Short mmCIF file of C-alpha atoms and ligand atoms in Angstrom, two decimals:
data_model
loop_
_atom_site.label_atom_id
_atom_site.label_comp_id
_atom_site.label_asym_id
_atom_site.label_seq_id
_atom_site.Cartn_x
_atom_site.Cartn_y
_atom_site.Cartn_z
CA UNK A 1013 101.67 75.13 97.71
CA UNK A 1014 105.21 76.08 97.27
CA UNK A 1015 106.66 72.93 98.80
CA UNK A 1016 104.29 70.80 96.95
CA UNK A 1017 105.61 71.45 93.01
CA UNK A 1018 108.97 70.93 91.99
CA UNK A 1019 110.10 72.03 88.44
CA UNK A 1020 112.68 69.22 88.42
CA UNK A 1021 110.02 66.10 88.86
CA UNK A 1022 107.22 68.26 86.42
CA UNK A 1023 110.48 68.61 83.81
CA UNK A 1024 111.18 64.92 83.96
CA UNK A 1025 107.40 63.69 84.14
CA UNK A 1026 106.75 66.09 81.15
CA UNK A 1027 109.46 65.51 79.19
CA UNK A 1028 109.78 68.69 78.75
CA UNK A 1029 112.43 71.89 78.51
CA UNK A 1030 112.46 75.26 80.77
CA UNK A 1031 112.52 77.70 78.59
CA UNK A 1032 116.86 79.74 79.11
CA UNK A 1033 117.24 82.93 80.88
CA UNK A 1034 118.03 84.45 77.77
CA UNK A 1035 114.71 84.03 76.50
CA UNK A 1036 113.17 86.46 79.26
CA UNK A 1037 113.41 90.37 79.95
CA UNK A 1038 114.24 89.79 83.45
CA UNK A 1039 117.05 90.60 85.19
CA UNK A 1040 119.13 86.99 86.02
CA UNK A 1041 118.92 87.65 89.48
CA UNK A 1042 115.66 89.16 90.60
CA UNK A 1043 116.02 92.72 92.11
CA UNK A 1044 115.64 93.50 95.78
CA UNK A 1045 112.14 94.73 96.90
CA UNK A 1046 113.62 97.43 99.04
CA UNK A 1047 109.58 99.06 99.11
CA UNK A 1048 107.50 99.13 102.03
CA UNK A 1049 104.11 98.83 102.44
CA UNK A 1050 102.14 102.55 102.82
CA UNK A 1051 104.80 103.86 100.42
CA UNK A 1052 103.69 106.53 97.38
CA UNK A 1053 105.36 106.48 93.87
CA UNK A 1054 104.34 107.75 90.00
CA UNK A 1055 102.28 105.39 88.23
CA UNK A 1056 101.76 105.16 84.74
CA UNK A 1057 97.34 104.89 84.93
CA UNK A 1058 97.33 100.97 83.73
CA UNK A 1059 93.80 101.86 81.69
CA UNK A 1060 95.13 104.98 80.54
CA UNK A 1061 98.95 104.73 80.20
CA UNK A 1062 99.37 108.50 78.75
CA UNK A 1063 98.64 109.68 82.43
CA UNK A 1064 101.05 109.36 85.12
CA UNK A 1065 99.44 109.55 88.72
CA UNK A 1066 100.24 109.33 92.20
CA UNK A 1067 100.16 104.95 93.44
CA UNK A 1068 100.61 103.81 96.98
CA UNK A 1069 102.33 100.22 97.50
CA UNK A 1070 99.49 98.04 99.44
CA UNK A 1071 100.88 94.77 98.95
CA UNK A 1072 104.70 93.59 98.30
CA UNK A 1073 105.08 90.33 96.92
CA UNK A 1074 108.59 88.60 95.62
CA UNK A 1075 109.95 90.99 93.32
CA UNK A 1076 106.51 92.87 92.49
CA UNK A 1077 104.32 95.35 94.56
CA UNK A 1078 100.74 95.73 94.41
CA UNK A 1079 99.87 99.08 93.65
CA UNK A 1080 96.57 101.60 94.15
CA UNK A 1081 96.67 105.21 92.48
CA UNK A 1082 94.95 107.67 94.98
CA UNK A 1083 91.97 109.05 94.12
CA UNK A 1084 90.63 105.31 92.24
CA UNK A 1085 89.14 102.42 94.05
CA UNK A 1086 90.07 99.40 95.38
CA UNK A 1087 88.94 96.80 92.10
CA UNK A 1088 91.61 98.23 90.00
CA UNK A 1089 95.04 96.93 91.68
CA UNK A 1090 97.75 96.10 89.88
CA UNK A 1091 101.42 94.90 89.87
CA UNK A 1092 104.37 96.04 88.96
CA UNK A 1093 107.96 94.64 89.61
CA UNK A 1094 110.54 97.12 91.23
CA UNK A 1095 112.48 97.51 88.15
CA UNK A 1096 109.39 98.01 85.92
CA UNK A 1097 109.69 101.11 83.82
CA UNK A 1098 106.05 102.14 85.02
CA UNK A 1099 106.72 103.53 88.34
CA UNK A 1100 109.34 106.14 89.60
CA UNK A 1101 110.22 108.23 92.43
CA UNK A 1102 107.68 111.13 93.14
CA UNK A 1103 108.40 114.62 91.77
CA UNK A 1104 110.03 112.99 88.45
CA UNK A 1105 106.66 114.21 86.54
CA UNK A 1106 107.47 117.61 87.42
CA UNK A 1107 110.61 117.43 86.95
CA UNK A 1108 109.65 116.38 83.18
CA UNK A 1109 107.33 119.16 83.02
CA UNK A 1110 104.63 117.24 82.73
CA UNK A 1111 101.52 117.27 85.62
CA UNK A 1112 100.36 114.34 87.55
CA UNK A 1113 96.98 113.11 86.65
CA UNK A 1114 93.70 111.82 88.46
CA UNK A 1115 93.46 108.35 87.45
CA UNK A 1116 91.13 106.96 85.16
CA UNK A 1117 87.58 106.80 87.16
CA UNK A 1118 88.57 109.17 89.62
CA UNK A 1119 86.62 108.76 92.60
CA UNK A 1120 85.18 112.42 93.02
CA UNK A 1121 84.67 115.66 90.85
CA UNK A 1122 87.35 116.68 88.81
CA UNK A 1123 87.65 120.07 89.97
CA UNK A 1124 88.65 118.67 93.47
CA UNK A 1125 91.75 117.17 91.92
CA UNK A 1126 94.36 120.32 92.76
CA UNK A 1127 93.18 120.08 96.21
CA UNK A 1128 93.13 116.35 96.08
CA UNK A 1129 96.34 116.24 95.49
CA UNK A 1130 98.06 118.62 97.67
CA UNK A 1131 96.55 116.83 100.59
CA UNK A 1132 98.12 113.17 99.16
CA UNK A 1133 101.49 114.42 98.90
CA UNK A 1134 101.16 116.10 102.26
CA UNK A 1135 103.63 114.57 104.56
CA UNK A 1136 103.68 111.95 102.14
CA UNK A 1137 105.69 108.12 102.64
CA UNK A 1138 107.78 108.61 99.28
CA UNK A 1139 109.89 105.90 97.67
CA UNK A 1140 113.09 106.96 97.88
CA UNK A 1141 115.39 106.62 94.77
CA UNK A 1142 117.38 103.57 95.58
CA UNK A 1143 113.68 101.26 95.77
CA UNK A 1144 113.25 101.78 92.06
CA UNK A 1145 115.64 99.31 89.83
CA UNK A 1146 116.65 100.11 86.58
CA UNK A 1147 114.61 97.58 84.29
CA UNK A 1148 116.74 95.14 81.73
CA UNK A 1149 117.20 95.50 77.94
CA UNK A 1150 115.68 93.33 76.52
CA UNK A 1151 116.49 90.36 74.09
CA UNK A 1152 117.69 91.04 70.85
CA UNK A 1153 115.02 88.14 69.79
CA UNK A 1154 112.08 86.19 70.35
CA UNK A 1155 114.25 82.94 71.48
CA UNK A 1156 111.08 81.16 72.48
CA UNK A 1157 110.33 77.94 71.00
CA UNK A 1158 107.13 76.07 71.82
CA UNK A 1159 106.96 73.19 73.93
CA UNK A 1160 109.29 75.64 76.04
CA UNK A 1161 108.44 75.83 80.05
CA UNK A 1162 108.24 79.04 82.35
CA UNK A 1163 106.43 80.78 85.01
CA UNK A 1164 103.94 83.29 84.14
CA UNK A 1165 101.16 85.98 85.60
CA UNK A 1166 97.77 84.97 85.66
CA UNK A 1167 96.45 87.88 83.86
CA UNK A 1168 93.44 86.95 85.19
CA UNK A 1169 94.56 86.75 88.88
CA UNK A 1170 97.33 88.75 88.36
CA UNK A 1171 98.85 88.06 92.24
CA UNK A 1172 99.38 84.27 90.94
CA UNK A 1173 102.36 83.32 89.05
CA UNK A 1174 101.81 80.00 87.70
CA UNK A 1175 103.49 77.20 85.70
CA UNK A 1176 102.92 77.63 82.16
CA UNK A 1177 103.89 76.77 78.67
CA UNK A 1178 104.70 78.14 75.31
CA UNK A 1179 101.79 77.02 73.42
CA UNK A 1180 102.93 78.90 69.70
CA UNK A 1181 105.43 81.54 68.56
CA UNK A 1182 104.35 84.40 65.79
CA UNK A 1183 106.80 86.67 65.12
CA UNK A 1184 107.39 89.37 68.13
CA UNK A 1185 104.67 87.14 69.86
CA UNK A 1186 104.16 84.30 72.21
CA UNK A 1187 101.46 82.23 73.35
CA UNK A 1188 101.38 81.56 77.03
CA UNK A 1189 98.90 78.55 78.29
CA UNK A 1190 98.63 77.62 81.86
CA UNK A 1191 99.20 73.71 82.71
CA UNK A 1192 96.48 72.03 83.61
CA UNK A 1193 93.63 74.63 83.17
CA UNK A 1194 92.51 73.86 79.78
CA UNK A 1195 93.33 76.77 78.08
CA UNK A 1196 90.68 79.27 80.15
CA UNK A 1197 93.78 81.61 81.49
CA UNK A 1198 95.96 81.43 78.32
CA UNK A 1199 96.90 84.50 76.57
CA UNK A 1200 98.95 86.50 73.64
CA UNK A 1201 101.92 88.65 74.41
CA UNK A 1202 105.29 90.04 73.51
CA UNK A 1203 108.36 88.09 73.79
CA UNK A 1204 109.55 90.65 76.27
CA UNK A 1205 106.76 90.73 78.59
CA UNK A 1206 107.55 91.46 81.91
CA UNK A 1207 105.17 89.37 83.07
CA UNK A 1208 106.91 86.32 81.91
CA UNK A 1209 109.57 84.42 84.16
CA UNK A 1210 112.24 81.74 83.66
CA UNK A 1211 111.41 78.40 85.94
CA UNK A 1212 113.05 78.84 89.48
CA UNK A 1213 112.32 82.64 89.60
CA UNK A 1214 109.55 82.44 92.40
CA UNK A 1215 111.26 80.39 94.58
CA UNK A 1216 114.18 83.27 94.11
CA UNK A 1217 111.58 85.88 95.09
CA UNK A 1218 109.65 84.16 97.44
CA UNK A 1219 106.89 84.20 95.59
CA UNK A 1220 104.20 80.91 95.71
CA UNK A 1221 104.54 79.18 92.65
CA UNK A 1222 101.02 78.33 92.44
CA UNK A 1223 101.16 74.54 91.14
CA UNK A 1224 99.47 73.25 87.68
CA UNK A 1225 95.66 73.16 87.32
CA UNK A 1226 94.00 69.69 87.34
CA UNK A 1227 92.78 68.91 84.13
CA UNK A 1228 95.00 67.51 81.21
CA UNK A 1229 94.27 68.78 77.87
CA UNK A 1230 93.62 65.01 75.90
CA UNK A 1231 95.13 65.79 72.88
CA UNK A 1232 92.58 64.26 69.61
CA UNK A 1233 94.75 61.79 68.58
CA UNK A 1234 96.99 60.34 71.12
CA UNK A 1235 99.87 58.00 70.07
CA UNK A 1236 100.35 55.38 72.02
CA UNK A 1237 103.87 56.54 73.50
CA UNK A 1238 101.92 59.55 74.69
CA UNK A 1239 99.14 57.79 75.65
CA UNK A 1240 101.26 56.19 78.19
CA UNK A 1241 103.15 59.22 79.40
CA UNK A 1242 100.10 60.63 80.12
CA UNK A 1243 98.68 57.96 82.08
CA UNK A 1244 102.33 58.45 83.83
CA UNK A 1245 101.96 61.55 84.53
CA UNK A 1246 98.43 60.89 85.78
CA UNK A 1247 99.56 58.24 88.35
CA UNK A 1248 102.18 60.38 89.61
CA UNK A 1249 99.49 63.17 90.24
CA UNK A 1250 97.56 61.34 91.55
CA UNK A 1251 99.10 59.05 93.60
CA UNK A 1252 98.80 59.45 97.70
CA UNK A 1253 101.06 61.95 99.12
CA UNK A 1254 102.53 59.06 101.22
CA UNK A 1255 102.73 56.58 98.61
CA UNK A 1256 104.75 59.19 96.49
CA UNK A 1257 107.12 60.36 98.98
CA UNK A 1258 107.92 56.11 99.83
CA UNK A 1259 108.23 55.65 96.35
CA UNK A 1260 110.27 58.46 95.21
CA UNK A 1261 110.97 60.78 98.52
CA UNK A 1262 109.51 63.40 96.89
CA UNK A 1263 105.83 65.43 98.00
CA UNK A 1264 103.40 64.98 95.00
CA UNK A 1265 102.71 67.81 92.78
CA UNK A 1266 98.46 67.71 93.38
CA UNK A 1267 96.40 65.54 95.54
CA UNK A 1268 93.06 66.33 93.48
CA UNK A 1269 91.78 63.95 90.96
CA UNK A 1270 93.08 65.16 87.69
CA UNK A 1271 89.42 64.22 85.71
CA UNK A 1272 88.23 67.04 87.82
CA UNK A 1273 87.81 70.08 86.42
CA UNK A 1274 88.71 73.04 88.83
CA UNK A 1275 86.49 76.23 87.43
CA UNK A 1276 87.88 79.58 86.69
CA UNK A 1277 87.51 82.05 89.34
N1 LIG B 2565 90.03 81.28 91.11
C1 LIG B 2565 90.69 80.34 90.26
C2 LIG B 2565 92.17 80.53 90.19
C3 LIG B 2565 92.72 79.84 89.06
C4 LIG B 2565 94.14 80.24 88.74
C5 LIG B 2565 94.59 79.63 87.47
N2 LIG B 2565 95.81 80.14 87.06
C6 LIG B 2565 96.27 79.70 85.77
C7 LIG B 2565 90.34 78.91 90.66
O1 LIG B 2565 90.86 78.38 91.62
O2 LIG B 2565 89.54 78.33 89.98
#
């Protein structure tokens, strides 16, 4: 899907604006993935973030790895990027003073946990220090402005990072919608989310920019001048893949209908 959207062409067909670096707690460069897969770090327990616990790296992807904590099952992954304040090396608990913790819906009895977790750091795959990537400060502001384009997690499929917009601005707080999905994935969230991406960043990472949704959001009242940018943007969308490429020697951004409405997951 990568090849197939290109920020440029969306920019132009939108009329829209990318949304500055500045805007973004995220490091201007993304930061190496130096993890490997099997490897165990300290997680901060994502449904009980007091509790730091014991997370194994199952999946790398871009600049983010897809974490498990030991001891929990396998419907509770999540990511973090390697320069997320949430995970560090092993042993930095202790060295705190602090205890590691069975995660939230730990798998067997509690009173197994000691032993539990002498046999996971047994001979244990640890992170070393130079994986983990000090994160960013962040902004001194909320710089957003609506209208304002970016890439953002799919909280609801959080592997997918997705082409999205600022949809409103409240103080501290910004309002992320997904293009072309009819507001079902949109969500609240702080300015300095780290979940949140300039335009360009996946194809820095390697990450698959997953490409916009296919229904347009009519607005009520449509003037006519976006009445016909609209129906622009529709042909473009729409149009075949070697029609487009002739036309413009470009690859079209979807090959679905737009009046189709894809469901959520
Ligand atoms: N399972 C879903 C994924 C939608 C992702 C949308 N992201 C904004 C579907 O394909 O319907």
């Amino acid at each position: 899907a990568k090849e197939t959207f290109n920020w440029d062409d969306y920019l132009n067909e939108t009329s829209s604006v990318a949304a500055p670096p500045n805007c973004f707690r995220q490091s201007r460069t993304p930061p190496r993935n130096d993890f490997k897969i099997g490897m165990k770090l300290e997680a901060h327990d994502p449904r009980n973030v007091t509790s730091v616990c014991i997370a194994t790296v199952i999946g790398i992807t871009g600049a983010r790895l897809r974490l498990r904590l030991d001891g929990s099952d396998d419907k509770n992954d999540f990511w973090r990027l390697v320069d997320s304040c949430d995970i560090q090396q092993i042993g930095t608990c202790e060295k705190k003073g602090d205890m590691l913790q069975p995660p939230l819906g730990f798998r067997m009895n509690a009173s197994s946990w000691p032993m539990f977790l002498l046999k996971t750091l047994n001979g244990v795959d640890m992170a070393p220090a130079t994986c983990f990537k000090k994160e960013i400060q962040k902004p001194l502001q909320n710089f957003f402005k609506t209208g304002m384009k970016l890439e953002a997690v799919d909280k609801k499929n959080p592997y997918l990072i997705c082409p999205a917009t600022i949809g409103d601005v409240k103080g501290d707080d910004v309002f992320i919608t997904f293009d072309g999905w009819k507001g079902a994935f949109d969500y609240w969230c702080k300015y300095d989310s780290r979940d949140i991406f300039p335009i360009g960043w996946c194809s820095l990472t390697g990450d698959s920019l997953q490409p916009p949704g296919n229904s347009v959001a009519l607005p009520k009242t449509t003037s006519p001048t976006a009445a016909s940018q609209i129906k622009g943007i529709r042909r473009s969308m729409q149009s075949p893949q070697k029609h487009v490429q002739a036309q413009k020697g470009r690859k079209p951004m979807r090959d679905k209908c737009l009046e189709q409405t894809s469901a959520p997951p």
